[in-house]
Short mmCIF file of C-alpha atoms in Angstrom, two decimals:
data_model
loop_
_atom_site.label_atom_id
_atom_site.label_comp_id
_atom_site.label_asym_id
_atom_site.label_seq_id
_atom_site.Cartn_x
_atom_site.Cartn_y
_atom_site.Cartn_z
CA ASP C 75 28.07 260.82 -34.71
CA SER C 76 28.29 256.85 -35.34
CA THR C 77 24.95 256.66 -35.56
CA GLU C 78 23.34 255.31 -39.19
CA GLU C 79 21.69 257.70 -41.36
CA GLY C 80 22.58 260.61 -38.86
CA VAL C 81 24.55 263.65 -38.91
CA ASN C 82 27.51 262.15 -40.84
CA ASP C 83 26.00 260.60 -43.10
CA ALA C 84 23.71 263.51 -43.99
CA LEU C 85 27.55 265.85 -44.33
CA ALA C 86 28.43 262.64 -46.63
CA GLU C 87 25.39 262.84 -48.70
CA ARG C 88 25.66 266.75 -49.14
CA LEU C 89 29.31 266.19 -50.16
CA GLN C 90 28.43 263.55 -52.86
CA LEU C 91 31.20 261.80 -51.01
CA LYS C 92 30.76 258.50 -52.91
CA ASN C 93 31.62 254.88 -51.03
CA CYS C 94 31.93 255.60 -48.18
CA THR C 95 33.21 254.09 -44.77
CA GLY C 96 33.16 254.55 -41.14
CA PHE C 97 36.17 256.96 -40.18
CA ILE C 98 37.02 256.24 -36.10
CA PRO C 99 35.96 253.19 -35.08
CA VAL C 100 33.45 253.12 -32.12
CA LYS C 101 32.31 249.58 -31.22
CA THR C 102 31.57 246.59 -32.50
CA ASP C 103 28.21 244.81 -31.94
CA ALA C 104 28.49 241.04 -30.53
CA VAL C 105 26.47 238.53 -32.24
CA TYR C 106 24.47 235.74 -29.97
CA GLN C 107 22.35 233.40 -30.63
CA LEU C 108 19.78 232.15 -28.36
CA VAL C 109 18.14 228.32 -28.42
CA ILE C 110 15.02 227.47 -27.67
CA HIS C 111 14.18 223.66 -26.81
CA CYS C 112 10.16 223.66 -27.06
CA ALA C 113 7.56 221.31 -27.66
CA ARG C 114 6.90 220.37 -31.44
CA THR C 115 3.85 222.67 -31.67
CA ALA C 116 5.18 226.01 -30.23
CA GLY C 117 8.15 226.18 -32.48
CA ARG C 118 5.98 227.64 -35.25
CA GLN C 119 3.72 230.09 -32.91
CA LEU C 120 7.27 231.24 -31.34
CA ALA C 121 9.17 232.43 -34.44
CA GLU C 122 5.58 234.24 -35.43
CA VAL C 123 6.31 236.43 -31.68
CA PHE C 124 9.44 236.96 -31.97
CA SER C 125 10.15 237.58 -35.91
CA PHE C 126 11.11 241.37 -35.48
CA ALA C 127 14.24 243.10 -36.54
CA ASN C 128 17.61 242.35 -36.21
CA ILE C 129 16.91 238.21 -35.52
CA SER C 130 16.90 235.68 -37.48
CA ILE C 131 14.99 232.39 -36.71
CA LEU C 132 15.99 228.75 -37.92
CA ARG C 133 13.46 226.00 -37.08
CA ASP C 134 14.29 222.10 -37.00
CA ALA C 135 12.09 220.46 -39.60
CA ASP C 136 9.85 219.30 -36.42
CA ASP C 137 9.53 222.30 -34.99
CA SER C 138 10.94 221.15 -31.70
CA MET C 139 14.21 223.64 -31.14
CA ILE C 140 14.33 227.23 -32.42
CA HIS C 141 17.74 229.25 -33.12
CA MET C 142 17.14 232.96 -32.64
CA ASP C 143 20.34 234.70 -33.39
CA PHE C 144 20.57 238.03 -31.95
CA MET C 145 22.51 240.97 -33.09
CA VAL C 146 23.50 243.36 -29.88
CA GLY C 147 26.14 245.39 -28.58
CA SER C 148 26.65 245.12 -24.91
CA ASP C 149 27.13 242.06 -23.01
CA ASP C 150 23.77 242.76 -21.58
CA LEU C 151 22.02 240.35 -22.71
CA HIS C 152 18.62 241.31 -21.41
CA ILE C 153 18.48 244.33 -23.36
CA VAL C 154 17.20 242.49 -26.48
CA GLY C 155 13.92 242.41 -24.07
CA ILE C 156 13.88 238.57 -23.39
CA ARG C 157 14.56 236.58 -20.42
CA GLU C 158 14.81 233.18 -20.12
CA ASP C 159 12.81 233.20 -17.17
CA ASP C 160 10.14 234.90 -18.53
CA LEU C 161 9.77 232.93 -21.74
CA ILE C 162 9.60 229.69 -19.88
CA GLU C 163 7.14 231.08 -17.23
CA LYS C 164 5.01 232.71 -20.19
CA TRP C 165 5.18 229.66 -22.50
CA SER C 166 4.36 227.02 -19.32
CA GLY C 167 5.19 222.64 -20.77
CA LEU C 168 5.79 223.85 -24.02
CA ILE C 169 9.55 225.46 -23.58
CA TYR C 170 11.51 223.17 -21.71
CA SER C 171 14.99 225.08 -21.98
CA THR C 172 16.60 227.77 -23.36
CA GLU C 173 20.04 228.68 -23.88
CA TRP C 174 22.56 231.96 -25.07
CA HIS C 175 25.70 231.41 -26.86
CA ARG C 176 28.26 234.23 -28.12
CA LEU C 177 29.06 233.27 -31.73
CA CYS C 178 33.05 233.44 -32.85
CA PHE C 179 32.40 236.08 -35.49
CA GLU C 180 31.48 239.85 -34.82
CA GLY C 181 28.53 241.83 -36.12
CA LYS C 182 28.35 245.47 -37.33
CA GLN C 183 30.50 248.02 -36.51
CA HIS C 184 30.06 251.30 -35.98
CA ALA C 185 32.54 254.03 -36.53
CA MET C 186 32.16 258.28 -36.10
CA GLY C 187 32.19 260.12 -39.40
CA ARG C 188 32.95 258.89 -42.86
CA VAL C 189 35.75 258.39 -45.30
CA GLY C 190 34.83 258.81 -48.99
CA TRP C 191 35.26 260.08 -52.12
CA LEU C 192 34.46 263.33 -54.47
CA PRO C 193 32.61 263.42 -57.11
CA TYR C 194 36.03 264.04 -58.80
CA GLU C 195 39.15 264.85 -58.35
CA MET C 196 39.94 268.66 -57.94
CA PRO C 197 42.38 270.91 -57.46
CA ALA C 198 42.29 272.15 -53.44
CA GLU C 199 41.40 275.31 -54.53
CA ALA C 200 38.27 274.29 -56.21
CA ALA C 201 37.80 271.55 -53.45
CA LEU C 202 37.49 274.15 -50.97
CA ALA C 203 34.97 276.55 -52.69
CA TYR C 204 33.15 272.89 -53.34
CA VAL C 205 32.83 272.65 -49.88
CA LYS C 206 31.92 276.20 -49.11
CA GLU C 207 29.22 276.27 -51.43
CA LYS C 208 27.54 273.07 -50.55
CA LEU C 209 27.58 273.86 -46.93
CA ASP C 210 26.40 276.94 -47.62
CA ILE C 211 29.55 278.87 -45.09
CA PRO C 212 29.93 282.49 -45.59
CA VAL C 213 33.23 282.27 -44.30
CA LEU C 214 35.76 279.06 -45.03
CA ARG C 215 38.40 278.64 -42.89
CA PHE C 216 40.81 276.28 -43.35
CA CYS C 217 44.81 275.18 -43.30
CA GLY C 218 47.38 273.25 -44.91
CA GLN C 219 48.35 272.73 -48.56
CA VAL C 220 46.20 273.62 -51.32
CA ASP C 221 49.31 272.95 -54.06
CA LYS C 222 47.50 269.54 -54.20
CA THR C 223 44.40 267.63 -55.73
CA VAL C 224 41.67 266.43 -53.74
CA SER C 225 39.78 263.06 -53.90
CA ARG C 226 39.34 261.78 -50.38
CA VAL C 227 37.57 263.05 -48.08
CA ALA C 228 37.04 262.64 -44.22
CA VAL C 229 33.94 263.99 -42.16
CA LEU C 230 33.01 264.49 -38.87
CA GLY C 231 30.42 267.14 -37.86
CA GLY C 232 30.64 269.10 -35.13
CA SER C 233 34.07 268.64 -32.75
CA GLY C 234 36.58 266.36 -34.40
CA ALA C 235 40.11 268.11 -34.86
CA GLU C 236 41.52 265.32 -32.95
CA PHE C 237 41.14 263.44 -35.08
CA ALA C 238 43.57 264.77 -37.73
CA ASN C 239 46.31 262.46 -37.39
CA ALA C 240 43.48 259.89 -38.11
CA ALA C 241 41.88 261.10 -41.15
CA VAL C 242 45.52 260.81 -42.97
CA ALA C 243 46.13 257.14 -41.77
CA ALA C 244 43.01 256.62 -43.74
CA GLY C 245 44.66 258.62 -46.87
CA ALA C 246 42.38 261.42 -46.60
CA ASP C 247 43.91 264.68 -48.77
CA MET C 248 40.97 266.74 -46.96
CA TYR C 249 39.22 266.56 -43.68
CA ILE C 250 36.67 268.49 -42.93
CA THR C 251 35.09 269.16 -39.19
CA GLY C 252 34.97 272.18 -36.94
CA ASP C 253 35.67 273.96 -34.12
CA VAL C 254 39.43 273.52 -35.00
CA LYS C 255 41.94 274.76 -32.31
CA TYR C 256 45.09 277.11 -33.55
CA HIS C 257 47.66 274.12 -32.51
CA GLN C 258 45.71 271.27 -34.06
CA GLY C 259 45.27 273.12 -37.19
CA GLN C 260 49.28 273.48 -37.49
CA ASP C 261 50.04 270.35 -36.72
CA ALA C 262 47.06 269.26 -39.26
CA ALA C 263 49.13 271.20 -41.70
CA GLY C 264 52.85 270.03 -41.03
CA MET C 265 51.24 266.42 -41.86
CA GLY C 266 50.15 267.62 -45.23
CA LEU C 267 46.39 267.29 -44.63
CA LEU C 268 44.08 269.97 -46.05
CA LEU C 269 42.01 270.58 -42.44
CA VAL C 270 38.67 272.82 -43.38
CA ASP C 271 37.01 273.82 -40.28
CA GLY C 272 33.22 274.29 -41.61
CA GLY C 273 32.26 275.35 -37.92
CA HIS C 274 29.95 272.94 -35.15
CA PHE C 275 26.78 274.80 -36.89
CA TYR C 276 27.29 274.61 -40.32
CA THR C 277 28.75 271.14 -40.58
CA GLU C 278 25.72 269.66 -38.33
CA ARG C 279 23.12 271.42 -39.75
CA VAL C 280 22.66 269.66 -42.65
CA ILE C 281 20.94 266.83 -40.29
CA VAL C 282 17.89 268.85 -40.13
CA PRO C 283 16.36 268.26 -43.95
CA TYR C 284 18.00 265.06 -44.67
CA LEU C 285 15.96 263.84 -41.36
CA ALA C 286 12.89 266.03 -42.56
CA ARG C 287 13.20 264.20 -46.19
CA LYS C 288 13.04 260.95 -44.47
CA LEU C 289 10.17 261.53 -41.81
CA ARG C 290 8.13 263.09 -44.61
CA HIS C 291 8.80 260.05 -46.35
CA GLU C 292 7.70 257.59 -43.78
CA ALA C 293 5.03 259.62 -43.13
CA GLU C 294 3.41 259.62 -46.61
CA LYS C 295 4.32 255.69 -46.89
CA ARG C 296 2.08 255.11 -44.09
CA GLY C 297 -0.54 257.09 -44.85
CA TRP C 298 0.08 259.39 -42.05
CA ASN C 299 -1.30 263.18 -41.88
CA VAL C 300 1.47 264.51 -40.32
CA GLU C 301 3.47 267.94 -41.06
CA ILE C 302 7.59 267.99 -40.58
CA MET C 303 8.38 271.30 -40.19
CA GLU C 304 11.85 272.61 -40.48
CA ASP C 305 13.50 275.85 -38.55
CA HIS C 306 15.22 277.56 -41.27
CA LYS C 307 16.12 280.56 -39.01
CA ALA C 308 18.78 278.74 -37.22
CA ARG C 309 21.85 280.63 -38.22
CA ASP C 310 25.65 280.46 -35.97
CA ILE C 311 26.15 281.37 -32.57
CA PHE C 312 28.98 283.06 -34.03
CA ASP C 313 29.03 286.12 -36.49
CA TYR C 314 31.47 288.00 -38.18
CA ILE C 315 32.62 291.64 -39.01
CA VAL C 316 34.09 291.35 -42.75
#
């Protein structure tokens, strides 16, 4: 629910929401700095060894000290895969000491769901029809005011009706989620929110073509002879008699 390029980014993309931000804050990455004191000859080698994602490296002019900034989301520093004792043992005689410092600023914030803007402002009934078409939902269930316009929309795929209050606080005119219970709908309508129950299935299945497209792009870029297959037969577990 909070993963970048996950279900909610796919849902926001399908609805063509603009200028999206996180909806329900989940966690904020802590930022730690690893300082390595080493021999001059080891600085350049260490910088090459640790030049992987989410790490920035600063070396002193004489390569006698390396500063390495790690973005981690836990107080357990070992999740970055580096233990000071291992470093010193492996680079015996070249690394003199290491230090961890938790920096005073915080890193990236992770959030469930997204909040963004429709391509243009719509009357509520037109916005409902727009959602139904974009998500290819056979029967759209909703509650709340339809005598208004809709421009700002919150989304949380799967099951998120309990966050209707947060949608109102985020300035959303419409909130799209799934698995809405009767009293949740009643409360949302009472707050003036247009609450759309797009269903668990229809608000999450958008991730399949979204990921398949990204995988195909990566396979082509890397020259992999890989076929990415999507399941086009999946259906909602619920059915309806009309």
